[in-house]
Amino acid sequence: MTKPFTILGIESSCDDTAAAIVRGNDVLASFVYGQTELHADFGGVVPEIAARAHAEKIDLCIEEALHQSNTTLADLDAIAVTAGPGLIGGVLSGVMCAKGLSAASGKPLIGVNHLAGHALTPRLTDQCVYPYLMLLVSGGHCQFLIVHGPEKFTRLGGTIDDAPGEAFDKTARLLALPQPGGPSIQQAATQGDAKRFKLPRPLLDRPGCDMSFSGLKTALLRARDAIVAEKSGLPERDRSDLAASFQQAVCDVLTEKSRRALMEYLALSPAEPVLAVAGGVAANTQVRAQLQALCADMDVRFLAPPLALCTDNAAMIAYAGSELFGLGRFDDMSLSARPRWPLDQSAPALLGSGKKGAKA
Ligand code: KG4
Ligand code: ZN
């Protein structure tokens, strides 16, 4: 049996600076330095602040990951780094750092697509077999991908405007609930009546797997304003009902579009059918429950990797790097940062641009 590769992964495409050491399917260390507080006053990620913080913390993250895993640069087979898509300043910080380390240590350099990192996570955690269907749902991404291999993806559809996490965050702001919005909406929704407000299910009337979430947020704003006008405020009960109705609408859209994506995927007759999720919104208990029920119904295995590996991290980058390295794919010092880098070059460009900048 061949020895598994030991790979350093570096991630800095949005608001998390991360480094990890992965050997085969073992995550030896995964260290994430989040920037939430730095951006808290601005209502979103400020690219310049993010880039500076990445540049300041990236070497500390790498040191920490090496220390936690009890490895040195000499133990590595290669250095994998997110080369896009994402905020250009952050991606550049990671790529420059990885190039420096590669030049100094003589270890091969591998540029990894951040979305490929998310998409390959179920291979890291569950060694699932190609092809599988992946739903990426976070604050910055929303798309269905058939994953055929580490470099081969078919995008079946995605959001044409906001990502669902973004919609959760904006909705929480409208309801004066704390950030991040997903968990607080979920919490408020437990007390609410999901049937009270008739919010739209955008794009369900159109064929295909594309989604839209920005109209939903506008509809919620109107419903909220009607209550505020009538009651001169937003009583707790109404807030919970709005949260529950919103969450139900997002779940219904994701579930119906997942059903359509699964039909397309199952037409390929995959050997071991799997729907895997990644991204912060995959933490939502109702989203999980509805997707799990859908999979049970369609005789498909449902995989939701642990949350720390679903959200932005560097273990996924190291793992994706190891699959590429196994295929003999690596880069040289001409590796450049790519703010846009769609996984499926043949799919039409996505229109939206979320808090992380260009989505793909
Ligand atoms: O994957 P992630 O950590 O990365 C970014 O997109 O930055 O996702 C964060 C997003 C946030 O928008 C957050 O509100 C959402 O995931 N989120 C949730 C839940 N937990 C986090 N959305 C719905 N329900 C949750 N329980
Ligand atoms: Zn991500």
Short mmCIF file of C-alpha atoms and ligand atoms in Angstrom, two decimals:
data_model
loop_
_atom_site.label_atom_id
_atom_site.label_comp_id
_atom_site.label_asym_id
_atom_site.label_seq_id
_atom_site.Cartn_x
_atom_site.Cartn_y
_atom_site.Cartn_z
CA MET A 1 0.00 0.00 0.00
CA THR A 2 1.34 3.46 -0.87
CA LYS A 3 2.04 5.85 1.96
CA PRO A 4 -0.68 8.54 2.29
CA PHE A 5 0.42 12.07 1.43
CA THR A 6 0.96 14.60 4.18
CA ILE A 7 -0.26 17.98 2.98
CA LEU A 8 -0.32 21.46 4.47
CA GLY A 9 -3.49 23.33 3.48
CA ILE A 10 -3.84 27.12 3.58
CA GLU A 11 -7.17 28.98 3.26
CA SER A 12 -7.74 32.76 3.22
CA SER A 13 -10.41 33.44 0.61
CA CYS A 14 -12.95 35.24 2.82
CA ASP A 15 -13.03 36.00 6.53
CA ASP A 16 -11.33 32.93 8.00
CA THR A 17 -7.56 32.50 8.04
CA ALA A 18 -6.92 28.76 8.27
CA ALA A 19 -4.16 26.18 8.09
CA ALA A 20 -4.36 22.40 8.41
CA ILE A 21 -2.28 19.28 8.11
CA VAL A 22 -3.99 16.30 6.52
CA ARG A 23 -2.48 12.85 6.03
CA GLY A 24 -4.60 10.63 3.80
CA ASN A 25 -8.06 10.81 5.38
CA ASP A 26 -6.77 11.92 8.77
CA VAL A 27 -7.00 15.55 9.79
CA LEU A 28 -3.91 15.86 12.00
CA ALA A 29 -4.58 19.53 12.78
CA SER A 30 -7.03 22.15 11.56
CA PHE A 31 -6.68 25.66 12.86
CA VAL A 32 -9.07 28.49 11.96
CA TYR A 33 -8.59 32.10 12.93
CA GLY A 34 -11.96 33.83 12.34
CA GLN A 35 -12.36 37.55 11.66
CA THR A 36 -15.99 37.98 12.71
CA GLU A 37 -15.27 40.71 15.28
CA LEU A 38 -13.14 42.72 12.89
CA HIS A 39 -16.06 43.09 10.48
CA ALA A 40 -18.89 43.22 13.03
CA ASP A 41 -19.40 47.00 12.89
CA PHE A 42 -19.65 47.08 9.10
CA GLY A 43 -22.54 44.70 8.39
CA GLY A 44 -20.40 42.53 6.08
CA VAL A 45 -16.86 41.50 5.24
CA VAL A 46 -14.65 44.52 4.43
CA PRO A 47 -12.12 43.24 1.84
CA GLU A 48 -9.25 45.53 2.91
CA ILE A 49 -9.62 44.65 6.60
CA ALA A 50 -9.84 40.96 5.68
CA ALA A 51 -6.70 41.06 3.52
CA ARG A 52 -4.66 42.80 6.22
CA ALA A 53 -5.82 40.37 8.92
CA HIS A 54 -4.98 37.37 6.70
CA ALA A 55 -1.49 38.74 6.04
CA GLU A 56 -0.98 39.26 9.79
CA LYS A 57 -2.24 35.87 10.93
CA ILE A 58 -1.47 33.41 8.19
CA ASP A 59 2.01 32.42 9.33
CA LEU A 60 0.78 32.07 12.92
CA CYS A 61 -1.97 29.74 11.72
CA ILE A 62 0.53 27.61 9.83
CA GLU A 63 2.86 27.45 12.84
CA GLU A 64 -0.07 26.44 15.02
CA ALA A 65 -1.17 23.68 12.61
CA LEU A 66 2.38 22.31 12.37
CA HIS A 67 2.74 22.47 16.14
CA GLN A 68 -0.64 20.81 16.86
CA SER A 69 0.08 17.99 14.42
CA ASN A 70 3.65 17.58 15.62
CA THR A 71 4.98 17.89 12.08
CA THR A 72 7.60 20.06 10.41
CA LEU A 73 7.84 21.37 6.85
CA ALA A 74 10.24 18.49 6.16
CA ASP A 75 7.43 15.97 6.84
CA LEU A 76 5.20 17.44 4.11
CA ASP A 77 4.69 16.03 0.64
CA ALA A 78 3.21 19.26 -0.68
CA ILE A 79 1.68 22.65 0.17
CA ALA A 80 -1.90 23.27 -1.00
CA VAL A 81 -3.39 26.75 -1.02
CA THR A 82 -6.73 28.27 -1.99
CA ALA A 83 -6.02 30.16 -5.23
CA GLY A 84 -9.64 31.33 -5.69
CA PRO A 85 -12.49 32.11 -5.97
CA GLY A 86 -12.81 34.74 -3.24
CA LEU A 87 -11.72 38.19 -2.17
CA ILE A 88 -8.56 38.93 -4.11
CA GLY A 89 -6.55 40.46 -1.23
CA GLY A 90 -7.15 37.46 1.00
CA VAL A 91 -6.46 34.91 -1.72
CA LEU A 92 -3.23 36.74 -2.56
CA SER A 93 -2.08 36.61 1.08
CA GLY A 94 -2.44 32.83 1.06
CA VAL A 95 -0.89 32.30 -2.36
CA MET A 96 2.14 34.53 -1.60
CA CYS A 97 2.70 32.80 1.72
CA ALA A 98 2.44 29.33 0.13
CA LYS A 99 4.86 30.32 -2.63
CA GLY A 100 7.36 31.55 -0.07
CA LEU A 101 7.11 28.33 1.92
CA SER A 102 7.37 26.23 -1.22
CA ALA A 103 10.43 28.12 -2.46
CA ALA A 104 12.12 27.88 0.93
CA SER A 105 11.32 24.22 1.61
CA GLY A 106 11.45 22.85 -1.93
CA LYS A 107 7.99 21.26 -1.40
CA PRO A 108 5.60 21.22 -4.38
CA LEU A 109 2.91 23.92 -4.53
CA ILE A 110 -0.72 23.10 -5.40
CA GLY A 111 -3.34 25.78 -6.15
CA VAL A 112 -6.78 24.59 -5.03
CA ASN A 113 -10.22 25.91 -5.93
CA HIS A 114 -12.02 26.80 -2.68
CA LEU A 115 -15.30 25.36 -3.97
CA ALA A 116 -13.54 22.12 -4.91
CA GLY A 117 -12.34 22.00 -1.31
CA HIS A 118 -15.94 22.12 -0.08
CA ALA A 119 -17.09 19.72 -2.77
CA LEU A 120 -14.46 17.06 -1.94
CA THR A 121 -15.07 17.16 1.84
CA PRO A 122 -17.38 14.08 1.81
CA ARG A 123 -14.45 12.13 0.31
CA LEU A 124 -12.25 13.25 3.21
CA THR A 125 -14.82 12.43 5.89
CA ASP A 126 -16.71 9.48 4.40
CA GLN A 127 -14.60 8.34 1.45
CA CYS A 128 -17.70 8.54 -0.69
CA VAL A 129 -17.52 7.27 -4.23
CA TYR A 130 -17.68 9.41 -7.40
CA PRO A 131 -20.02 10.60 -8.77
CA TYR A 132 -22.00 12.14 -5.92
CA LEU A 133 -24.27 15.15 -5.69
CA MET A 134 -23.18 18.09 -3.56
CA LEU A 135 -25.29 20.98 -2.31
CA LEU A 136 -23.13 23.88 -1.15
CA VAL A 137 -25.16 26.24 1.05
CA SER A 138 -23.37 28.95 2.98
CA GLY A 139 -23.16 32.70 3.38
CA GLY A 140 -21.23 32.97 0.14
CA HIS A 141 -22.13 29.95 -1.97
CA CYS A 142 -25.21 28.14 -3.16
CA GLN A 143 -24.97 25.58 -5.91
CA PHE A 144 -25.65 21.98 -6.88
CA LEU A 145 -22.63 20.11 -8.24
CA ILE A 146 -22.26 16.61 -9.55
CA VAL A 147 -18.75 15.70 -8.42
CA HIS A 148 -17.20 13.29 -10.94
CA GLY A 149 -13.58 13.67 -9.81
CA PRO A 150 -11.22 16.18 -8.15
CA GLU A 151 -11.22 18.31 -11.28
CA LYS A 152 -14.51 17.40 -12.90
CA PHE A 153 -17.74 18.98 -11.80
CA THR A 154 -21.11 19.57 -13.40
CA ARG A 155 -23.02 22.54 -12.00
CA LEU A 156 -26.74 21.84 -12.18
CA GLY A 157 -27.80 25.22 -10.84
CA GLY A 158 -27.23 27.80 -8.16
CA THR A 159 -28.51 31.02 -6.72
CA ILE A 160 -28.92 33.89 -9.13
CA ASP A 161 -28.70 36.48 -6.32
CA ASP A 162 -28.17 36.03 -2.57
CA ALA A 163 -26.79 32.88 -0.98
CA PRO A 164 -29.17 31.37 1.62
CA GLY A 165 -26.85 32.19 4.54
CA GLU A 166 -26.78 35.78 3.38
CA ALA A 167 -30.59 35.77 3.31
CA PHE A 168 -30.66 34.36 6.87
CA ASP A 169 -28.22 37.07 7.99
CA LYS A 170 -30.12 39.92 6.32
CA THR A 171 -33.46 38.62 7.61
CA ALA A 172 -32.09 38.43 11.14
CA ARG A 173 -31.05 42.08 10.81
CA LEU A 174 -34.59 42.99 9.68
CA LEU A 175 -35.99 41.22 12.72
CA ALA A 176 -33.39 42.74 15.10
CA LEU A 177 -32.01 39.30 15.89
CA PRO A 178 -28.25 38.80 16.52
CA GLN A 179 -25.66 37.79 13.90
CA PRO A 180 -24.91 35.30 12.49
CA GLY A 181 -28.51 35.21 11.42
CA GLY A 182 -28.89 31.47 10.73
CA PRO A 183 -28.71 30.22 14.30
CA SER A 184 -30.80 33.10 15.70
CA ILE A 185 -33.55 32.69 13.08
CA GLN A 186 -33.54 28.95 13.76
CA GLN A 187 -33.87 29.62 17.50
CA ALA A 188 -36.68 32.19 17.07
CA ALA A 189 -38.46 29.88 14.62
CA THR A 190 -38.84 27.13 17.22
CA GLN A 191 -41.49 29.33 18.92
CA GLY A 192 -43.14 30.44 15.68
CA ASP A 193 -45.94 29.45 13.31
CA ALA A 194 -44.35 28.73 9.91
CA LYS A 195 -47.75 28.88 8.17
CA ARG A 196 -48.76 32.35 9.31
CA PHE A 197 -47.05 34.42 6.61
CA LYS A 198 -47.40 33.44 2.98
CA LEU A 199 -43.88 34.17 1.76
CA PRO A 200 -42.91 33.38 -1.86
CA ARG A 201 -40.98 30.28 -2.98
CA PRO A 202 -38.94 32.02 -5.71
CA LEU A 203 -38.21 30.19 -8.98
CA LEU A 204 -40.16 27.05 -8.01
CA ASP A 205 -42.49 27.85 -10.88
CA ARG A 206 -39.56 27.57 -13.31
CA PRO A 207 -37.87 24.35 -14.37
CA GLY A 208 -34.28 23.60 -13.37
CA CYS A 209 -32.19 23.95 -10.24
CA ASP A 210 -31.48 27.70 -10.14
CA MET A 211 -32.56 29.48 -6.97
CA SER A 212 -33.22 33.03 -5.81
CA PHE A 213 -33.40 34.29 -2.22
CA SER A 214 -33.36 38.07 -2.43
CA GLY A 215 -37.11 38.43 -3.18
CA LEU A 216 -37.91 36.36 -0.13
CA LYS A 217 -36.08 38.84 2.06
CA THR A 218 -37.98 41.75 0.46
CA ALA A 219 -41.31 39.97 1.05
CA LEU A 220 -40.33 39.50 4.68
CA LEU A 221 -39.50 43.20 4.97
CA ARG A 222 -43.00 44.09 3.73
CA ALA A 223 -44.65 41.68 6.15
CA ARG A 224 -42.59 43.09 9.02
CA ASP A 225 -43.41 46.69 8.07
CA ALA A 226 -47.13 45.90 7.95
CA ILE A 227 -46.96 44.59 11.52
CA VAL A 228 -44.86 47.50 12.75
CA ALA A 229 -47.33 49.96 11.17
CA GLU A 230 -50.28 48.18 12.76
CA LYS A 231 -48.81 47.51 16.21
CA SER A 232 -46.17 50.26 16.49
CA GLY A 233 -43.51 47.64 17.10
CA LEU A 234 -42.64 44.00 16.52
CA PRO A 235 -44.03 41.81 19.31
CA GLU A 236 -42.12 38.63 20.15
CA ARG A 237 -44.86 36.36 18.81
CA ASP A 238 -44.87 38.09 15.40
CA ARG A 239 -41.08 38.02 15.22
CA SER A 240 -41.06 34.26 15.84
CA ASP A 241 -43.81 33.69 13.25
CA LEU A 242 -41.86 35.73 10.68
CA ALA A 243 -38.66 33.78 11.45
CA ALA A 244 -40.46 30.44 11.17
CA SER A 245 -42.22 31.42 7.92
CA PHE A 246 -38.92 32.59 6.42
CA GLN A 247 -37.04 29.45 7.44
CA GLN A 248 -39.83 27.28 6.03
CA ALA A 249 -39.68 29.11 2.69
CA VAL A 250 -35.88 28.63 2.40
CA CYS A 251 -36.23 24.94 3.34
CA ASP A 252 -39.00 24.39 0.81
CA VAL A 253 -36.94 25.96 -2.00
CA LEU A 254 -33.80 23.98 -1.09
CA THR A 255 -35.76 20.74 -0.79
CA GLU A 256 -37.67 21.05 -4.06
CA LYS A 257 -34.55 22.12 -5.98
CA SER A 258 -32.61 19.26 -4.38
CA ARG A 259 -35.30 16.85 -5.59
CA ARG A 260 -34.83 18.13 -9.13
CA ALA A 261 -31.02 17.99 -8.86
CA LEU A 262 -31.27 14.42 -7.56
CA MET A 263 -33.42 13.39 -10.54
CA GLU A 264 -30.74 14.72 -12.91
CA TYR A 265 -27.98 13.06 -10.92
CA LEU A 266 -29.76 9.70 -10.60
CA ALA A 267 -30.14 9.63 -14.39
CA LEU A 268 -26.36 8.94 -14.45
CA SER A 269 -26.99 5.68 -12.54
CA PRO A 270 -24.33 6.35 -9.87
CA ALA A 271 -22.91 3.24 -8.19
CA GLU A 272 -23.57 4.50 -4.66
CA PRO A 273 -25.98 7.46 -4.80
CA VAL A 274 -25.15 10.20 -2.29
CA LEU A 275 -26.38 13.72 -1.61
CA ALA A 276 -23.82 15.57 0.50
CA VAL A 277 -24.15 19.05 1.96
CA ALA A 278 -21.54 21.62 2.98
CA GLY A 279 -21.62 25.22 4.17
CA GLY A 280 -22.92 26.91 7.31
CA VAL A 281 -26.60 26.65 6.32
CA ALA A 282 -26.22 22.86 6.34
CA ALA A 283 -26.15 23.27 10.14
CA ASN A 284 -29.84 24.24 10.07
CA THR A 285 -31.80 21.43 11.71
CA GLN A 286 -34.86 21.92 9.55
CA VAL A 287 -32.83 22.02 6.32
CA ARG A 288 -31.09 18.82 7.39
CA ALA A 289 -34.33 17.11 8.39
CA GLN A 290 -36.08 17.96 5.12
CA LEU A 291 -33.10 16.89 2.98
CA GLN A 292 -32.72 13.70 4.99
CA ALA A 293 -36.39 12.87 4.45
CA LEU A 294 -36.06 13.62 0.74
CA CYS A 295 -33.05 11.29 0.47
CA ALA A 296 -34.83 8.53 2.37
CA ASP A 297 -37.71 8.93 -0.06
CA MET A 298 -35.44 8.72 -3.10
CA ASP A 299 -33.24 5.93 -1.74
CA VAL A 300 -30.13 8.08 -1.66
CA ARG A 301 -27.56 8.26 1.15
CA PHE A 302 -27.51 11.66 2.88
CA LEU A 303 -24.14 12.91 4.10
CA ALA A 304 -23.56 15.96 6.26
CA PRO A 305 -19.89 16.19 7.32
CA PRO A 306 -19.17 17.60 10.81
CA LEU A 307 -19.82 21.33 10.91
CA ALA A 308 -16.16 22.30 11.42
CA LEU A 309 -15.44 20.71 8.04
CA CYS A 310 -18.64 22.04 6.40
CA THR A 311 -17.73 25.68 7.05
CA ASP A 312 -14.57 27.36 5.74
CA ASN A 313 -11.45 25.49 6.84
CA ALA A 314 -8.05 24.47 5.49
CA ALA A 315 -8.38 20.70 5.96
CA MET A 316 -10.64 20.61 2.90
CA ILE A 317 -7.97 22.48 0.92
CA ALA A 318 -5.24 20.10 2.07
CA TYR A 319 -7.41 17.10 1.18
CA ALA A 320 -8.33 18.47 -2.27
CA GLY A 321 -4.61 19.16 -2.74
CA SER A 322 -3.78 15.55 -1.91
CA GLU A 323 -6.19 14.24 -4.57
CA LEU A 324 -4.65 16.60 -7.15
CA PHE A 325 -1.14 15.68 -6.04
CA GLY A 326 -2.05 12.01 -6.52
CA LEU A 327 -2.88 12.85 -10.13
CA GLY A 328 0.46 14.60 -10.56
CA ARG A 329 -1.15 18.04 -10.70
CA PHE A 330 0.86 20.82 -9.11
CA ASP A 331 1.81 24.40 -9.86
CA ASP A 332 4.91 26.51 -10.16
CA MET A 333 5.71 30.04 -9.07
CA SER A 334 3.44 31.42 -11.77
CA LEU A 335 0.36 30.32 -9.76
CA SER A 336 -1.96 33.32 -9.61
CA ALA A 337 -4.90 34.30 -7.41
CA ARG A 338 -8.24 34.04 -9.22
CA PRO A 339 -11.13 36.05 -7.71
CA ARG A 340 -13.51 34.20 -10.06
CA TRP A 341 -12.94 30.55 -10.77
CA PRO A 342 -16.02 28.51 -11.68
CA LEU A 343 -15.69 24.78 -11.12
CA ASP A 344 -17.74 24.00 -14.18
CA GLN A 345 -16.43 26.20 -16.99
CA SER A 346 -19.20 25.09 -19.30
CA ALA A 347 -22.06 26.23 -17.02
CA PRO A 348 -23.48 29.74 -17.51
CA ALA A 349 -21.99 32.33 -15.14
CA LEU A 350 -23.80 32.91 -11.85
CA LEU A 351 -25.17 36.40 -11.57
CA GLY A 352 -25.08 37.07 -7.86
CA SER A 353 -22.22 38.29 -5.77
CA GLY A 354 -22.51 37.69 -2.04
CA LYS A 355 -20.68 38.85 1.04
CA LYS A 356 -17.61 36.96 -0.12
CA GLY A 357 -17.50 38.73 -3.46
CA ALA A 358 -17.93 36.78 -6.66
CA LYS A 359 -19.51 33.40 -6.04
CA ALA A 360 -17.83 31.43 -8.78
O1 KG4 B 1 -20.04 28.20 5.58
P1 KG4 B 1 -20.03 29.43 6.38
O2 KG4 B 1 -19.42 29.38 7.75
O3 KG4 B 1 -19.21 30.47 5.57
C1 KG4 B 1 -19.53 31.62 5.01
O4 KG4 B 1 -20.36 31.61 4.11
O5 KG4 B 1 -18.86 32.59 5.46
O6 KG4 B 1 -21.54 29.91 6.49
C2 KG4 B 1 -21.94 30.96 7.30
C3 KG4 B 1 -23.41 31.17 7.05
C4 KG4 B 1 -23.94 32.40 7.73
O7 KG4 B 1 -24.65 33.15 6.79
C5 KG4 B 1 -24.86 31.84 8.82
O8 KG4 B 1 -25.98 32.66 9.11
C6 KG4 B 1 -25.30 30.52 8.22
O9 KG4 B 1 -24.15 30.05 7.53
N1 KG4 B 1 -25.71 29.58 9.25
C7 KG4 B 1 -26.95 29.09 9.35
C8 KG4 B 1 -26.99 28.30 10.51
N2 KG4 B 1 -25.74 28.32 11.08
C9 KG4 B 1 -24.97 29.11 10.28
N3 KG4 B 1 -28.03 29.26 8.58
C10 KG4 B 1 -29.16 28.65 8.93
N4 KG4 B 1 -29.28 27.89 10.05
C11 KG4 B 1 -28.23 27.68 10.86
N5 KG4 B 1 -28.36 26.93 11.95
ZN ZN B 2 -16.57 28.49 1.60
#
